[in-house]
């Protein structure tokens, strides 16, 4: 899993599911990637760890400091709070859409497919998500599948923390493959 020279953004804010940010971040860093936590404001963001607030994570760059051109991929951790806060932030949606339009890798887990719905990326794709938003995904004209990882032209989705090892491995594989030039527009 050699990702030397690759740059990956993890877009998150308060209320991200702790493991859904930390596991991919740590696996991809171990593989040699530079991984930046990108958020709405500088400082730290606080995770949600199963049933209560978790540990803070340092923000490496704000959305004002980050550009899609700087990254090979974006990871969108779930939790209920984090993607719900981000899906009403125009800068966050633009960052995701810019990564997508550049035909780079997008990875969303748990409730984060809400962000793919909000940006129009979900439409016409095969996807998975946390089971409680299955109907949201289907209503966005995506085909929902119950699988630990679903990939559709560089758009990676997973269901929950139990899928994180497969999710992280698939992100590494897709980032190594590079841009998905055959990807259809959202």
Coordinates of C-alpha atoms in Angstrom, one line a residue:
X1 CA 0.0 0.0 0.0
X2 CA 2.6 2.6 -1.0
X3 CA 1.0 6.1 -1.1
X4 CA 4.1 8.1 -1.0
X5 CA 3.6 11.5 -2.6
X6 CA -0.3 11.3 -2.3
X7 CA -2.3 13.9 -0.4
X8 CA -5.6 13.1 1.1
X9 CA -8.1 15.4 2.9
X10 CA -10.4 14.3 5.6
X11 CA -13.3 16.8 5.7
X12 CA -14.9 16.9 9.1
X13 CA -16.4 19.0 11.8
X14 CA -17.6 18.5 15.4
X15 CA -19.5 15.2 15.9
X16 CA -17.6 13.0 13.5
X17 CA -17.6 9.3 14.4
X18 CA -14.2 8.9 16.1
X19 CA -13.1 5.7 14.4
X20 CA -14.3 6.8 11.0
X21 CA -11.8 9.7 11.0
X22 CA -9.0 8.0 12.9
X23 CA -8.8 4.6 11.3
X24 CA -8.6 5.8 7.6
X25 CA -6.2 8.6 8.7
X26 CA -3.9 6.3 10.5
X27 CA -3.9 3.5 7.8
X28 CA -3.3 6.0 4.9
X29 CA -0.5 7.8 6.8
X30 CA 1.1 4.4 7.5
X31 CA 1.0 3.8 3.8
X32 CA 2.9 7.0 3.2
X33 CA 0.2 9.5 2.3
X34 CA 0.0 13.0 3.7
X35 CA -3.4 13.3 5.3
X36 CA -4.8 16.7 6.3
X37 CA -7.9 17.1 8.5
X38 CA -9.8 20.0 6.9
X39 CA -12.6 21.7 8.7
X40 CA -14.7 24.9 8.9
X41 CA -12.5 26.6 11.5
X42 CA -8.9 26.3 12.8
X43 CA -8.1 24.6 16.1
X44 CA -9.6 21.3 17.1
X45 CA -12.8 19.3 16.3
X46 CA -14.3 17.0 18.8
X47 CA -15.4 13.4 17.8
X48 CA -18.3 11.3 18.9
X49 CA -17.2 7.9 20.2
X50 CA -20.1 5.5 20.1
X51 CA -22.4 7.0 22.8
X52 CA -20.7 10.2 24.0
X53 CA -18.2 12.9 23.0
X54 CA -14.8 11.5 22.1
X55 CA -11.3 12.9 21.7
X56 CA -10.4 16.2 19.9
X57 CA -8.5 16.0 16.6
X58 CA -6.3 18.8 15.4
X59 CA -7.4 20.7 12.3
X60 CA -4.6 20.9 9.7
X61 CA -6.3 23.3 7.4
X62 CA -9.5 25.3 7.2
X63 CA -11.7 25.1 4.1
X64 CA -10.4 28.6 3.3
X65 CA -6.9 27.3 3.2
X66 CA -7.6 24.0 1.3
X67 CA -8.1 23.6 -2.4
X68 CA -9.3 20.5 -4.3
X69 CA -6.3 20.9 -6.6
X70 CA -4.0 20.1 -3.6
X71 CA -5.5 16.6 -3.0
X72 CA -5.8 13.2 -4.6
X73 CA -8.8 12.3 -2.5
X74 CA -11.3 13.4 0.1
X75 CA -12.6 11.2 2.9
X76 CA -15.9 12.0 4.6
X77 CA -16.3 10.4 8.0
X78 CA -19.8 9.9 9.3
X79 CA -21.5 10.0 12.6
X80 CA -24.9 11.8 12.6
X81 CA -23.8 15.2 13.7
X82 CA -20.8 15.8 11.4
X83 CA -22.3 15.3 7.9
X84 CA -25.5 17.0 9.0
X85 CA -23.6 20.2 9.9
X86 CA -21.4 20.0 6.8
X87 CA -24.3 19.5 4.3
X88 CA -25.5 23.1 5.0
X89 CA -22.1 24.6 4.5
X90 CA -21.6 25.9 0.9
X91 CA -17.8 25.8 1.2
X92 CA -17.8 22.2 2.3
X93 CA -20.1 21.2 -0.6
X94 CA -18.0 23.1 -3.1
X95 CA -14.8 21.4 -1.9
X96 CA -16.4 18.0 -2.3
X97 CA -17.9 18.9 -5.7
X98 CA -14.5 20.3 -6.9
X99 CA -12.8 17.0 -5.9
X100 CA -15.5 15.1 -7.8
X101 CA -15.3 17.3 -10.9
X102 CA -11.5 16.8 -11.0
X103 CA -12.3 13.0 -11.2
X104 CA -10.5 12.3 -7.9
X105 CA -11.4 9.8 -5.3
X106 CA -14.3 10.5 -2.8
X107 CA -14.9 8.2 0.1
X108 CA -17.9 8.4 2.5
X109 CA -18.8 6.2 5.4
X110 CA -21.9 5.8 7.6
X111 CA -24.1 9.0 7.4
X112 CA -21.5 10.9 5.2
X113 CA -23.3 9.8 2.0
X114 CA -25.7 12.6 3.0
X115 CA -23.0 14.9 1.6
X116 CA -23.0 13.0 -1.7
X117 CA -26.7 13.4 -1.9
X118 CA -26.5 17.1 -1.1
X119 CA -23.9 17.7 -3.9
X120 CA -25.8 15.6 -6.5
X121 CA -23.0 13.0 -6.7
X122 CA -25.2 10.2 -5.4
X123 CA -27.6 10.3 -8.4
X124 CA -27.3 7.3 -10.6
X125 CA -24.5 5.7 -8.5
X126 CA -24.2 2.4 -6.7
X127 CA -23.7 3.2 -3.0
X128 CA -24.0 2.0 0.5
X129 CA -24.5 3.8 3.8
X130 CA -25.5 3.4 7.4
X131 CA -28.8 1.5 7.3
X132 CA -30.9 4.4 8.7
X133 CA -30.2 6.5 5.6
X134 CA -30.8 3.8 3.1
X135 CA -34.1 5.5 2.0
X136 CA -32.3 8.9 1.7
X137 CA -29.8 7.3 -0.6
X138 CA -32.5 5.6 -2.7
X139 CA -34.6 8.8 -2.8
X140 CA -31.5 10.5 -4.3
X141 CA -31.7 8.1 -7.3
X142 CA -28.8 6.0 -6.2
X143 CA -28.9 2.2 -6.0
X144 CA -28.3 1.2 -2.4
X145 CA -26.4 -2.0 -1.7
X146 CA -25.8 -3.8 1.6
X147 CA -22.0 -4.4 1.4
X148 CA -19.0 -3.4 3.4
X149 CA -17.6 -1.3 0.5
X150 CA -19.2 -0.2 -2.7
X151 CA -17.2 1.5 -5.4
X152 CA -18.7 3.4 -8.4
X153 CA -16.0 5.0 -10.6
X154 CA -13.9 6.3 -7.7
X155 CA -16.8 7.1 -5.4
X156 CA -16.3 4.8 -2.4
X157 CA -19.0 4.2 0.3
X158 CA -19.2 2.0 3.4
X159 CA -21.8 1.3 6.1
X160 CA -20.3 1.7 9.5
X161 CA -17.2 1.4 11.7
X162 CA -17.2 -2.4 11.3
X163 CA -16.3 -1.8 7.6
X164 CA -13.3 0.5 8.2
X165 CA -10.5 -1.9 7.4
X166 CA -12.0 -2.7 4.0
X167 CA -12.9 1.0 3.5
X168 CA -9.4 2.1 4.2
X169 CA -7.9 -0.5 1.9
X170 CA -10.2 0.4 -0.9
X171 CA -9.3 4.1 -0.5
X172 CA -5.6 3.2 -0.8
X173 CA -6.3 1.1 -3.9
X174 CA -8.4 3.8 -5.7
X175 CA -5.9 6.6 -4.8
X176 CA -3.1 4.5 -6.3
X177 CA -5.2 4.0 -9.5
X178 CA -5.4 7.8 -9.9
X179 CA -8.0 9.9 -11.6
X180 CA -11.2 8.3 -12.8
X181 CA -11.4 9.9 -16.2
X182 CA -14.3 7.8 -17.4
X183 CA -16.5 9.0 -14.5
X184 CA -19.8 10.4 -15.5
X185 CA -20.9 13.8 -14.3
X186 CA -23.2 14.3 -11.3

